[in-house]
Each structure stands twice: as C-alpha cells, then as structure tokens.
PDB file of C-alpha atoms and ligand atoms in Angstrom:
ATOM      1  CA  MET X 200     -18.583  11.420  14.612  1.00  0.00           C
ATOM      2  CA  ASP X 201     -17.800   8.233  12.710  1.00  0.00           C
ATOM      3  CA  HIS X 202     -14.102   7.731  13.441  1.00  0.00           C
ATOM      4  CA  ALA X 203     -13.803   4.836  10.974  1.00  0.00           C
ATOM      5  CA  ALA X 204     -14.755   7.250   8.202  1.00  0.00           C
ATOM      6  CA  THR X 205     -11.717   9.435   8.832  1.00  0.00           C
ATOM      7  CA  ALA X 206      -9.257   6.668   9.816  1.00  0.00           C
ATOM      8  CA  PRO X 207      -5.864   7.178   8.138  1.00  0.00           C
ATOM      9  CA  ARG X 208      -5.515   5.572   4.721  1.00  0.00           C
ATOM     10  CA  ARG X 209      -2.095   4.955   3.215  1.00  0.00           C
ATOM     11  CA  LEU X 210      -2.570   6.604  -0.157  1.00  0.00           C
ATOM     12  CA  LEU X 211      -0.663   6.636  -3.459  1.00  0.00           C
ATOM     13  CA  ILE X 212      -1.635   9.379  -5.920  1.00  0.00           C
ATOM     14  CA  THR X 213      -0.235   9.325  -9.456  1.00  0.00           C
ATOM     15  CA  GLY X 214       0.479  12.725 -10.998  1.00  0.00           C
ATOM     16  CA  ALA X 215       0.448  14.480  -7.617  1.00  0.00           C
ATOM     17  CA  SER X 216       3.099  17.123  -8.260  1.00  0.00           C
ATOM     18  CA  ARG X 217       0.564  19.561  -9.702  1.00  0.00           C
ATOM     19  CA  GLY X 218      -3.145  20.231 -10.186  1.00  0.00           C
ATOM     20  CA  ILE X 219      -5.815  17.889  -8.864  1.00  0.00           C
ATOM     21  CA  GLY X 220      -3.356  15.252  -7.629  1.00  0.00           C
ATOM     22  CA  ARG X 221      -1.409  17.837  -5.638  1.00  0.00           C
ATOM     23  CA  ALA X 222      -4.605  19.190  -4.079  1.00  0.00           C
ATOM     24  CA  ALA X 223      -5.672  15.657  -3.108  1.00  0.00           C
ATOM     25  CA  ALA X 224      -2.275  14.983  -1.509  1.00  0.00           C
ATOM     26  CA  LEU X 225      -2.549  18.137   0.618  1.00  0.00           C
ATOM     27  CA  ILE X 226      -6.093  17.335   1.768  1.00  0.00           C
ATOM     28  CA  ALA X 227      -5.236  13.711   2.591  1.00  0.00           C
ATOM     29  CA  ALA X 228      -2.130  14.713   4.531  1.00  0.00           C
ATOM     30  CA  ALA X 229      -4.040  17.406   6.422  1.00  0.00           C
ATOM     31  CA  GLN X 230      -6.328  14.718   7.802  1.00  0.00           C
ATOM     32  CA  GLY X 231      -3.399  12.566   8.866  1.00  0.00           C
ATOM     33  CA  TRP X 232      -3.052  10.177   5.936  1.00  0.00           C
ATOM     34  CA  PRO X 233       0.457   9.165   4.793  1.00  0.00           C
ATOM     35  CA  VAL X 234       0.753   9.963   1.078  1.00  0.00           C
ATOM     36  CA  ALA X 235       3.018   8.864  -1.787  1.00  0.00           C
ATOM     37  CA  VAL X 236       3.303  11.736  -4.302  1.00  0.00           C
ATOM     38  CA  ASN X 237       4.082  10.366  -7.761  1.00  0.00           C
ATOM     39  CA  TYR X 238       5.388  12.626 -10.524  1.00  0.00           C
ATOM     40  CA  ARG X 239       6.929  12.118 -13.942  1.00  0.00           C
ATOM     41  CA  GLN X 240       9.479  14.888 -14.460  1.00  0.00           C
ATOM     42  CA  ASP X 241       8.844  17.925 -12.262  1.00  0.00           C
ATOM     43  CA  ARG X 242      10.889  16.935  -9.237  1.00  0.00           C
ATOM     44  CA  ALA X 243      10.915  20.455  -7.791  1.00  0.00           C
ATOM     45  CA  ALA X 244       7.106  20.583  -7.842  1.00  0.00           C
ATOM     46  CA  ALA X 245       6.832  17.163  -6.164  1.00  0.00           C
ATOM     47  CA  ASP X 246       9.386  18.161  -3.521  1.00  0.00           C
ATOM     48  CA  ALA X 247       7.364  21.325  -2.872  1.00  0.00           C
ATOM     49  CA  VAL X 248       4.255  19.191  -2.192  1.00  0.00           C
ATOM     50  CA  VAL X 249       6.246  17.050   0.263  1.00  0.00           C
ATOM     51  CA  ALA X 250       7.608  20.188   1.941  1.00  0.00           C
ATOM     52  CA  ALA X 251       4.116  21.687   2.263  1.00  0.00           C
ATOM     53  CA  ILE X 252       2.906  18.464   3.862  1.00  0.00           C
ATOM     54  CA  ALA X 253       5.892  18.362   6.239  1.00  0.00           C
ATOM     55  CA  ALA X 254       5.085  21.942   7.265  1.00  0.00           C
ATOM     56  CA  GLN X 255       1.685  20.622   8.452  1.00  0.00           C
ATOM     57  CA  SER X 256       3.498  17.761  10.276  1.00  0.00           C
ATOM     58  CA  GLY X 257       2.208  15.299   7.682  1.00  0.00           C
ATOM     59  CA  GLN X 258       3.979  12.267   6.211  1.00  0.00           C
ATOM     60  CA  SER X 259       4.667  11.966   2.493  1.00  0.00           C
ATOM     61  CA  VAL X 260       7.246  10.862  -0.023  1.00  0.00           C
ATOM     62  CA  ALA X 261       7.894  11.967  -3.621  1.00  0.00           C
ATOM     63  CA  LEU X 262       8.264   9.057  -6.060  1.00  0.00           C
ATOM     64  CA  GLN X 263       9.310   9.506  -9.684  1.00  0.00           C
ATOM     65  CA  ALA X 264       7.797   7.153 -12.254  1.00  0.00           C
ATOM     66  CA  ASP X 265       6.323   7.439 -15.725  1.00  0.00           C
ATOM     67  CA  VAL X 266       3.032   5.532 -15.440  1.00  0.00           C
ATOM     68  CA  SER X 267       2.974   4.926 -19.188  1.00  0.00           C
ATOM     69  CA  ASP X 268       5.986   2.605 -18.801  1.00  0.00           C
ATOM     70  CA  PRO X 269       4.931  -0.717 -17.255  1.00  0.00           C
ATOM     71  CA  ALA X 270       8.507  -1.343 -16.089  1.00  0.00           C
ATOM     72  CA  GLN X 271       8.236   1.737 -13.837  1.00  0.00           C
ATOM     73  CA  VAL X 272       4.825   1.044 -12.321  1.00  0.00           C
ATOM     74  CA  GLU X 273       5.639  -2.036 -10.248  1.00  0.00           C
ATOM     75  CA  PRO X 274       8.701  -0.336  -8.655  1.00  0.00           C
ATOM     76  CA  LEU X 275       6.518   2.730  -7.964  1.00  0.00           C
ATOM     77  CA  PHE X 276       4.060   0.609  -5.977  1.00  0.00           C
ATOM     78  CA  ASP X 277       6.936  -1.220  -4.212  1.00  0.00           C
ATOM     79  CA  ALA X 278       8.430   2.118  -3.166  1.00  0.00           C
ATOM     80  CA  ALA X 279       5.064   3.473  -2.009  1.00  0.00           C
ATOM     81  CA  GLU X 280       4.386   0.389   0.107  1.00  0.00           C
ATOM     82  CA  ALA X 281       7.884   0.514   1.581  1.00  0.00           C
ATOM     83  CA  ALA X 282       7.615   4.214   2.439  1.00  0.00           C
ATOM     84  CA  LEU X 283       4.077   4.090   3.859  1.00  0.00           C
ATOM     85  CA  GLY X 284       4.119   0.603   5.384  1.00  0.00           C
ATOM     86  CA  GLY X 285       1.486  -0.651   2.917  1.00  0.00           C
ATOM     87  CA  LEU X 286      -1.288   0.819   0.814  1.00  0.00           C
ATOM     88  CA  ASP X 287      -5.036   1.205   1.447  1.00  0.00           C
ATOM     89  CA  ALA X 288      -5.987   3.412  -1.481  1.00  0.00           C
ATOM     90  CA  VAL X 289      -4.729   4.553  -4.879  1.00  0.00           C
ATOM     91  CA  ILE X 290      -5.855   7.565  -6.887  1.00  0.00           C
ATOM     92  CA  VAL X 291      -5.035   6.857 -10.539  1.00  0.00           C
ATOM     93  CA  ASN X 292      -4.918  10.491 -11.537  1.00  0.00           C
ATOM     94  CA  ALA X 293      -1.994  11.112 -13.934  1.00  0.00           C
ATOM     95  CA  GLY X 294      -3.201  12.143 -17.350  1.00  0.00           C
ATOM     96  CA  ILE X 295      -2.387  14.397 -20.275  1.00  0.00           C
ATOM     97  CA  VAL X 296      -4.168  16.494 -22.848  1.00  0.00           C
ATOM     98  CA  ALA X 297      -2.759  17.961 -26.080  1.00  0.00           C
ATOM     99  CA  PRO X 298      -3.383  21.042 -28.241  1.00  0.00           C
ATOM    100  CA  VAL X 299      -6.893  21.626 -29.522  1.00  0.00           C
ATOM    101  CA  MET X 300      -7.400  20.364 -33.097  1.00  0.00           C
ATOM    102  CA  LYS X 301      -9.584  18.052 -35.171  1.00  0.00           C
ATOM    103  CA  LEU X 302      -8.852  14.317 -35.336  1.00  0.00           C
ATOM    104  CA  ALA X 303      -7.968  14.618 -39.026  1.00  0.00           C
ATOM    105  CA  GLN X 304      -5.000  16.837 -38.077  1.00  0.00           C
ATOM    106  CA  MET X 305      -3.589  14.673 -35.289  1.00  0.00           C
ATOM    107  CA  ASP X 306      -0.356  12.787 -35.969  1.00  0.00           C
ATOM    108  CA  ASP X 307       0.563   9.262 -34.915  1.00  0.00           C
ATOM    109  CA  ALA X 308       2.883  10.395 -32.119  1.00  0.00           C
ATOM    110  CA  ARG X 309       0.132  12.383 -30.437  1.00  0.00           C
ATOM    111  CA  LEU X 310      -2.420   9.557 -30.581  1.00  0.00           C
ATOM    112  CA  ASP X 311       0.145   7.050 -29.350  1.00  0.00           C
ATOM    113  CA  ARG X 312       1.128   9.210 -26.371  1.00  0.00           C
ATOM    114  CA  MET X 313      -2.497  10.009 -25.485  1.00  0.00           C
ATOM    115  CA  VAL X 314      -3.458   6.347 -25.311  1.00  0.00           C
ATOM    116  CA  ARG X 315      -0.191   5.321 -23.673  1.00  0.00           C
ATOM    117  CA  VAL X 316      -0.488   7.739 -20.739  1.00  0.00           C
ATOM    118  CA  ASN X 317      -4.247   7.977 -20.229  1.00  0.00           C
ATOM    119  CA  VAL X 318      -5.361   4.428 -21.014  1.00  0.00           C
ATOM    120  CA  LEU X 319      -2.342   2.141 -20.634  1.00  0.00           C
ATOM    121  CA  GLY X 320      -0.922   4.167 -17.735  1.00  0.00           C
ATOM    122  CA  SER X 321      -4.241   3.889 -15.893  1.00  0.00           C
ATOM    123  CA  LEU X 322      -4.516   0.175 -16.682  1.00  0.00           C
ATOM    124  CA  TYR X 323      -0.983  -0.510 -15.411  1.00  0.00           C
ATOM    125  CA  CYS X 324      -1.665   1.362 -12.167  1.00  0.00           C
ATOM    126  CA  ALA X 325      -5.118  -0.159 -11.651  1.00  0.00           C
ATOM    127  CA  ARG X 326      -3.654  -3.613 -12.307  1.00  0.00           C
ATOM    128  CA  GLU X 327      -0.946  -3.100  -9.704  1.00  0.00           C
ATOM    129  CA  ALA X 328      -3.540  -1.814  -7.225  1.00  0.00           C
ATOM    130  CA  ALA X 329      -5.741  -4.854  -7.935  1.00  0.00           C
ATOM    131  CA  ARG X 330      -2.811  -7.136  -7.144  1.00  0.00           C
ATOM    132  CA  ARG X 331      -1.900  -5.437  -3.889  1.00  0.00           C
ATOM    133  CA  LEU X 332      -5.097  -4.112  -2.285  1.00  0.00           C
ATOM    134  CA  PRO X 333      -7.268  -7.219  -1.689  1.00  0.00           C
ATOM    135  CA  ARG X 334      -8.149  -7.657   1.976  1.00  0.00           C
ATOM    136  CA  PRO X 335     -10.455  -9.719   4.201  1.00  0.00           C
ATOM    137  CA  LYS X 336     -14.098  -8.682   4.485  1.00  0.00           C
ATOM    138  CA  ASP X 337     -13.773  -7.872   8.190  1.00  0.00           C
ATOM    139  CA  GLN X 338     -11.437  -4.973   7.337  1.00  0.00           C
ATOM    140  CA  PRO X 339     -12.446  -1.605   5.854  1.00  0.00           C
ATOM    141  CA  PRO X 340     -12.476  -1.907   2.063  1.00  0.00           C
ATOM    142  CA  ALA X 341      -9.506  -0.706   0.054  1.00  0.00           C
ATOM    143  CA  ALA X 342     -10.207   1.852  -2.663  1.00  0.00           C
ATOM    144  CA  ILE X 343      -9.161   2.699  -6.201  1.00  0.00           C
ATOM    145  CA  LEU X 344     -10.221   6.016  -7.698  1.00  0.00           C
ATOM    146  CA  LEU X 345      -9.796   6.611 -11.432  1.00  0.00           C
ATOM    147  CA  MET X 346      -9.719  10.077 -13.020  1.00  0.00           C
ATOM    148  CA  SER X 347     -12.059  10.335 -15.981  1.00  0.00           C
ATOM    149  CA  SER X 348     -13.407  13.571 -17.464  1.00  0.00           C
ATOM    150  CA  ALA X 349     -16.720  15.153 -18.444  1.00  0.00           C
ATOM    151  CA  SER X 350     -15.305  14.833 -21.954  1.00  0.00           C
ATOM    152  CA  ALA X 351     -16.085  11.099 -21.741  1.00  0.00           C
ATOM    153  CA  ARG X 352     -19.777  11.980 -22.137  1.00  0.00           C
ATOM    154  CA  LEU X 353     -19.391  15.219 -24.174  1.00  0.00           C
ATOM    155  CA  GLY X 354     -16.892  13.862 -26.742  1.00  0.00           C
ATOM    156  CA  SER X 355     -14.948  17.146 -27.078  1.00  0.00           C
ATOM    157  CA  PRO X 356     -15.613  17.614 -30.819  1.00  0.00           C
ATOM    158  CA  GLY X 357     -13.209  19.991 -32.560  1.00  0.00           C
ATOM    159  CA  GLU X 358     -11.009  20.072 -29.461  1.00  0.00           C
ATOM    160  CA  PHE X 359      -9.618  16.659 -28.548  1.00  0.00           C
ATOM    161  CA  VAL X 360     -11.770  13.664 -29.348  1.00  0.00           C
ATOM    162  CA  ASP X 361      -8.679  11.521 -28.706  1.00  0.00           C
ATOM    163  CA  TYR X 362      -8.521  12.668 -25.087  1.00  0.00           C
ATOM    164  CA  ALA X 363     -12.285  12.209 -24.687  1.00  0.00           C
ATOM    165  CA  ALA X 364     -12.031   8.654 -26.036  1.00  0.00           C
ATOM    166  CA  THR X 365      -9.305   7.782 -23.532  1.00  0.00           C
ATOM    167  CA  LYS X 366     -11.564   9.011 -20.741  1.00  0.00           C
ATOM    168  CA  GLY X 367     -14.452   6.924 -22.084  1.00  0.00           C
ATOM    169  CA  ALA X 368     -12.132   3.956 -21.574  1.00  0.00           C
ATOM    170  CA  ILE X 369     -11.652   5.017 -17.940  1.00  0.00           C
ATOM    171  CA  ASP X 370     -15.418   5.037 -17.355  1.00  0.00           C
ATOM    172  CA  THR X 371     -15.696   1.503 -18.735  1.00  0.00           C
ATOM    173  CA  LEU X 372     -12.717   0.335 -16.705  1.00  0.00           C
ATOM    174  CA  THR X 373     -14.368   1.715 -13.568  1.00  0.00           C
ATOM    175  CA  LEU X 374     -17.595  -0.207 -14.176  1.00  0.00           C
ATOM    176  CA  GLY X 375     -15.836  -3.486 -14.933  1.00  0.00           C
ATOM    177  CA  LEU X 376     -13.204  -3.316 -12.235  1.00  0.00           C
ATOM    178  CA  ALA X 377     -15.710  -2.408  -9.515  1.00  0.00           C
ATOM    179  CA  ARG X 378     -17.595  -5.620 -10.304  1.00  0.00           C
ATOM    180  CA  GLU X 379     -14.407  -7.656 -10.631  1.00  0.00           C
ATOM    181  CA  LEU X 380     -12.910  -6.530  -7.321  1.00  0.00           C
ATOM    182  CA  GLY X 381     -15.963  -6.301  -5.055  1.00  0.00           C
ATOM    183  CA  SER X 382     -15.381  -9.829  -3.755  1.00  0.00           C
ATOM    184  CA  GLU X 383     -11.804  -8.841  -2.864  1.00  0.00           C
ATOM    185  CA  ASN X 384     -13.069  -5.989  -0.700  1.00  0.00           C
ATOM    186  CA  ILE X 385     -11.812  -3.269  -3.047  1.00  0.00           C
ATOM    187  CA  ARG X 386     -14.068  -0.396  -4.065  1.00  0.00           C
ATOM    188  CA  VAL X 387     -13.513   1.197  -7.485  1.00  0.00           C
ATOM    189  CA  ASN X 388     -14.944   4.569  -8.480  1.00  0.00           C
ATOM    190  CA  ALA X 389     -14.195   7.446 -10.844  1.00  0.00           C
ATOM    191  CA  ILE X 390     -14.605  11.189 -10.984  1.00  0.00           C
ATOM    192  CA  ARG X 391     -15.464  13.098 -14.140  1.00  0.00           C
ATOM    193  CA  PRO X 392     -14.102  16.625 -13.581  1.00  0.00           C
ATOM    194  CA  GLY X 393     -15.465  19.352 -15.830  1.00  0.00           C
ATOM    195  CA  LEU X 394     -13.475  22.467 -16.743  1.00  0.00           C
ATOM    196  CA  ILE X 395     -10.946  22.811 -13.946  1.00  0.00           C
ATOM    197  CA  ASP X 396      -8.430  25.629 -13.637  1.00  0.00           C
ATOM    198  CA  THR X 397      -5.079  23.752 -13.675  1.00  0.00           C
ATOM    199  CA  ASP X 398      -1.901  23.733 -15.802  1.00  0.00           C
ATOM    200  CA  MET X 399      -3.595  21.186 -18.052  1.00  0.00           C
ATOM    201  CA  GLN X 400      -5.540  24.001 -19.717  1.00  0.00           C
ATOM    202  CA  ALA X 401      -2.266  25.491 -21.019  1.00  0.00           C
ATOM    203  CA  ASP X 402      -1.414  22.091 -22.515  1.00  0.00           C
ATOM    204  CA  SER X 403      -4.544  22.446 -24.660  1.00  0.00           C
ATOM    205  CA  GLY X 404      -2.853  25.483 -26.225  1.00  0.00           C
ATOM    206  CA  ILE X 405      -5.409  27.868 -24.677  1.00  0.00           C
ATOM    207  CA  PRO X 406      -4.254  28.746 -21.140  1.00  0.00           C
ATOM    208  CA  ASP X 407      -7.474  30.577 -20.209  1.00  0.00           C
ATOM    209  CA  ARG X 408      -9.709  27.912 -21.826  1.00  0.00           C
ATOM    210  CA  ALA X 409     -11.537  27.085 -18.565  1.00  0.00           C
ATOM    211  CA  PHE X 410     -12.528  30.736 -18.103  1.00  0.00           C
ATOM    212  CA  ARG X 411     -13.341  31.342 -21.783  1.00  0.00           C
ATOM    213  CA  MET X 412     -15.795  28.456 -21.671  1.00  0.00           C
ATOM    214  CA  ALA X 413     -17.421  29.526 -18.416  1.00  0.00           C
ATOM    215  CA  GLY X 414     -20.584  30.430 -20.339  1.00  0.00           C
ATOM    216  CA  ASN X 415     -21.072  26.700 -21.047  1.00  0.00           C
ATOM    217  CA  ILE X 416     -20.998  25.805 -17.365  1.00  0.00           C
ATOM    218  CA  PRO X 417     -24.342  25.992 -15.548  1.00  0.00           C
ATOM    219  CA  MET X 418     -22.609  27.230 -12.387  1.00  0.00           C
ATOM    220  CA  GLY X 419     -20.946  29.942 -14.501  1.00  0.00           C
ATOM    221  CA  ARG X 420     -17.330  29.347 -13.533  1.00  0.00           C
ATOM    222  CA  PRO X 421     -14.553  26.740 -13.827  1.00  0.00           C
ATOM    223  CA  GLY X 422     -13.866  24.462 -10.896  1.00  0.00           C
ATOM    224  CA  THR X 423     -10.746  24.416  -8.766  1.00  0.00           C
ATOM    225  CA  ALA X 424      -8.347  21.528  -8.218  1.00  0.00           C
ATOM    226  CA  ASP X 425      -9.339  21.616  -4.557  1.00  0.00           C
ATOM    227  CA  GLU X 426     -13.027  21.122  -5.387  1.00  0.00           C
ATOM    228  CA  VAL X 427     -12.245  17.959  -7.365  1.00  0.00           C
ATOM    229  CA  ALA X 428      -9.751  16.731  -4.774  1.00  0.00           C
ATOM    230  CA  ARG X 429     -12.300  16.960  -1.939  1.00  0.00           C
ATOM    231  CA  ALA X 430     -14.613  14.608  -3.804  1.00  0.00           C
ATOM    232  CA  ALA X 431     -11.689  12.297  -4.584  1.00  0.00           C
ATOM    233  CA  ILE X 432     -10.624  12.048  -0.961  1.00  0.00           C
ATOM    234  CA  TRP X 433     -14.200  11.367   0.138  1.00  0.00           C
ATOM    235  CA  LEU X 434     -14.503   8.560  -2.408  1.00  0.00           C
ATOM    236  CA  VAL X 435     -11.356   6.775  -1.183  1.00  0.00           C
ATOM    237  CA  SER X 436     -12.185   7.358   2.501  1.00  0.00           C
ATOM    238  CA  ASP X 437     -14.195   4.917   4.546  1.00  0.00           C
ATOM    239  CA  ALA X 438     -17.013   7.481   4.648  1.00  0.00           C
ATOM    240  CA  ALA X 439     -17.811   6.141   1.153  1.00  0.00           C
ATOM    241  CA  ARG X 440     -17.471   2.515   2.252  1.00  0.00           C
ATOM    242  CA  TYR X 441     -20.524   1.235   0.309  1.00  0.00           C
ATOM    243  CA  VAL X 442     -19.857   3.282  -2.842  1.00  0.00           C
ATOM    244  CA  SER X 443     -18.395   1.246  -5.704  1.00  0.00           C
ATOM    245  CA  GLY X 444     -18.827   1.439  -9.469  1.00  0.00           C
ATOM    246  CA  ALA X 445     -19.857   5.099  -9.206  1.00  0.00           C
ATOM    247  CA  ILE X 446     -18.747   7.769 -11.679  1.00  0.00           C
ATOM    248  CA  LEU X 447     -19.175  11.140 -10.007  1.00  0.00           C
ATOM    249  CA  ASP X 448     -19.459  14.304 -12.101  1.00  0.00           C
ATOM    250  CA  VAL X 449     -17.649  17.229 -10.463  1.00  0.00           C
ATOM    251  CA  SER X 450     -18.361  19.696 -13.225  1.00  0.00           C
ATOM    252  CA  GLY X 451     -20.545  22.558 -11.996  1.00  0.00           C
ATOM    253  CA  GLY X 452     -23.565  20.980 -13.684  1.00  0.00           C
ATOM    254  CA  ARG X 453     -21.966  20.730 -17.130  1.00  0.00           C
TER     255      ARG X 453
HETATM  256  P1  LIG L 195      -1.996  18.782 -14.506  1.00  0.00           P
HETATM  257  O1  LIG L 195      -2.175  19.972 -13.645  1.00  0.00           O
HETATM  258  O2  LIG L 195      -1.512  18.921 -15.903  1.00  0.00           O
HETATM  259  O3  LIG L 195      -1.035  17.757 -13.716  1.00  0.00           O
HETATM  260  C1  LIG L 195      -0.748  16.524 -14.302  1.00  0.00           C
HETATM  261  C2  LIG L 195       0.022  15.671 -13.301  1.00  0.00           C
HETATM  262  O4  LIG L 195       0.206  14.367 -13.920  1.00  0.00           O
HETATM  263  C3  LIG L 195       1.403  16.213 -12.998  1.00  0.00           C
HETATM  264  O5  LIG L 195       1.701  15.908 -11.645  1.00  0.00           O
HETATM  265  C4  LIG L 195       2.309  15.409 -13.938  1.00  0.00           C
HETATM  266  O6  LIG L 195       3.625  15.239 -13.442  1.00  0.00           O
HETATM  267  C5  LIG L 195       1.595  14.079 -13.923  1.00  0.00           C
HETATM  268  N1  LIG L 195       1.886  13.235 -15.094  1.00  0.00           N
HETATM  269  C6  LIG L 195       1.688  13.500 -16.409  1.00  0.00           C
HETATM  270  N2  LIG L 195       2.073  12.469 -17.166  1.00  0.00           N
HETATM  271  C7  LIG L 195       2.547  11.530 -16.300  1.00  0.00           C
HETATM  272  C8  LIG L 195       3.118  10.248 -16.466  1.00  0.00           C
HETATM  273  N3  LIG L 195       3.270   9.708 -17.685  1.00  0.00           N
HETATM  274  N4  LIG L 195       3.484   9.562 -15.366  1.00  0.00           N
HETATM  275  C9  LIG L 195       3.339  10.091 -14.126  1.00  0.00           C
HETATM  276  N5  LIG L 195       2.801  11.306 -13.911  1.00  0.00           N
HETATM  277  C10 LIG L 195       2.432  12.017 -14.985  1.00  0.00           C
HETATM  278  O7  LIG L 195      -3.353  17.932 -14.619  1.00  0.00           O
HETATM  279  P2  LIG L 195      -4.749  18.062 -13.834  1.00  0.00           P
HETATM  280  O8  LIG L 195      -5.561  19.097 -14.484  1.00  0.00           O
HETATM  281  O9  LIG L 195      -4.521  18.083 -12.364  1.00  0.00           O
HETATM  282  O10 LIG L 195      -5.398  16.647 -14.255  1.00  0.00           O
HETATM  283  C11 LIG L 195      -5.351  15.510 -13.425  1.00  0.00           C
HETATM  284  C12 LIG L 195      -6.302  14.468 -13.980  1.00  0.00           C
HETATM  285  O11 LIG L 195      -7.619  15.018 -14.062  1.00  0.00           O
HETATM  286  C13 LIG L 195      -5.948  14.000 -15.394  1.00  0.00           C
HETATM  287  O12 LIG L 195      -6.211  12.610 -15.526  1.00  0.00           O
HETATM  288  C14 LIG L 195      -6.913  14.782 -16.279  1.00  0.00           C
HETATM  289  O13 LIG L 195      -7.184  14.146 -17.494  1.00  0.00           O
HETATM  290  C15 LIG L 195      -8.126  14.869 -15.363  1.00  0.00           C
HETATM  291  N6  LIG L 195      -9.012  15.973 -15.730  1.00  0.00           N
HETATM  292  C16 LIG L 195      -8.601  17.262 -15.652  1.00  0.00           C
HETATM  293  C17 LIG L 195      -9.470  18.283 -16.049  1.00  0.00           C
HETATM  294  C18 LIG L 195      -9.098  19.739 -16.037  1.00  0.00           C
HETATM  295  O14 LIG L 195      -9.895  20.552 -16.532  1.00  0.00           O
HETATM  296  N7  LIG L 195      -7.966  20.112 -15.489  1.00  0.00           N
HETATM  297  C19 LIG L 195     -10.752  17.959 -16.499  1.00  0.00           C
HETATM  298  C20 LIG L 195     -11.123  16.643 -16.563  1.00  0.00           C
HETATM  299  C21 LIG L 195     -10.245  15.653 -16.172  1.00  0.00           C
HETATM  300  P3  LIG L 195       4.852  16.184 -13.979  1.00  0.00           P
HETATM  301  O15 LIG L 195       4.536  17.570 -13.504  1.00  0.00           O
HETATM  302  O16 LIG L 195       6.074  15.629 -13.349  1.00  0.00           O
HETATM  303  O17 LIG L 195       4.820  16.073 -15.479  1.00  0.00           O
END
C-alpha cells in the first residue's frame, strides 16, 4: 500500500453543505483528512455535515461565506487555514443553476448571478488557493479541483446555455491554471459531472430532471453525489500526484 497516496490532506471544499461537496467532505473525513465545510446560507445543513464527521471521529469546521463576494473569500481561506493548521487542497465546488428556459427569455439578474457565482466565485477561490498553496518540489504537490459540468461540452440548448457557458469557462481555467501553477508544485484538475441526483435538479425547475433524462445516459441512470465525490477526492489525493490539467468526465458515458 502506498501510504503517501492516502496521507491526510487539509482540505477546503466550497459549497459542502449539500450535494457533491457534502459527499466529498464525508469521504475525505472518513479517511482522516481535516475538512473545512463552506456554505452560503444553509447553516443547519453545514452543521449536520460537521456532526456526521464528528460521529466518525473526524475533524471538520463549518465556514459561512458567499464565494461570489471577493470580500468574503479571503477571510474564508484565513479561517480554513486557522482551523486546519494550513491547507493542502481546495475543491472549488460551489455553483448554481437556474430554471430551464431559452437564452432569449433570461433576464439580466439571472445572467449576472450565474456568472458571479459560477465564474467569478470560482476565480476568486482559485486565486486565493494559488496564493496560498505553493510549496517546495520535495513536498507532495498541493491540489486544486474545479467543478465543471458535462454541459460545458453539450451546451445545454433550450435548458440553460448560460450555465453551460460558465462551465466552459471552468474548463479553460483548469487548462490555464494547471500550466501556470505546475512550477509552484500545485496540481489543477476539473471534473465534469453529468446528470447527478442532487438538490440542484430542483433548482432547474424540474426536480426529477436527472431521472427523466436517464434515457440520454449510456449507463441508463443518473449518478450520485457520492460517485462524483469519490473521483474528486482521488484527484486531490497524492494517489493522483502526476495528474494535472485533466478534465475528468464523471457522467455515465454521456
Ligand atoms: P447543490 O446540491 O445545489 O449544492 C450546492 C452547494 O453550493 C450548497 O452547499 C450551497 O450552499 C453552495 N453554494 C451555492 N452558492 C454558493 C455561494 N455563492 N457561496 C458558497 N456556497 C454556495 O449542488 P450540487 O449538485 O452538489 O453541485 C455542486 C457542483 O457540481 C456545482 O458547481 C455544479 O454546477 C456542479 N455540477 C452538478 C451537477 C448535477 O447534476 N448536480 C452536474 C454537473 C455539475 P447553501 O446550501 O448554503 O446554499
């Protein structure tokens, strides 16, 4: 067994009160990693993640911050470093979707919020990680994982091309940042989840959307948050120590 591969990583996950981020926090904590659980508004849900981790004798802390506000991102990272004694990895996961409609029907407020949370929020968090994670080459590399979407390559016509476009930006950010930060011993990767059964589906206005669209998925079913989170934790672990600039589809073949 390669012990370096499973060595504890001090991990911050944005948007970890629910869905994929929550699942990643539980998996990380179960393997002994200290975890900072960021959330925006659902304090009870974040506290429940921390309680579930404590019940497994794990270490975690819930940290409120809206990643779309740059003034809240630096304090979030300060608090995570203070609580965990430093940071080795960040999963930039927080993201939003909005009700299904055509671009022609979308109002300014929706487009502004979509770009603010999914693009600017990810840029603010990735920037803060880039400032704090550099380390000497004789240490295991630090890791940033960005959360894209299969929509970045499918475009989501008639549903949410705005969301898809924000995720295209995440793919490009992953490619550029991996090259920019390699010399600082930071790996940067992304995951493109497909249709995953989380609360986000309800935010599209069609709560059972992932199941309704199962016929479009080669594996014939939606994915679970846990299935995406397992790939995410592998990518930030030292088991993936030579993987950087990769965008991994976790989408049942879609
Ligand atoms: P989810 O179940 O809706 O959970 C979203 C999480 O993000 C919550 O913890 C929420 O916190 C947090 N969040 C939202 N806006 C935030 C903000 N401005 N600042 C900080 N935290 C914020 O979502 P999910 O399905 O797990 O999705 C996670 C990521 O995967 C997203 O980037 C999404 O685009 C991507 N993804 C999901 C799917 C899918 O089918 N589910 C597919 C492709 C990609 P609160 O509860 O406090 O609001």
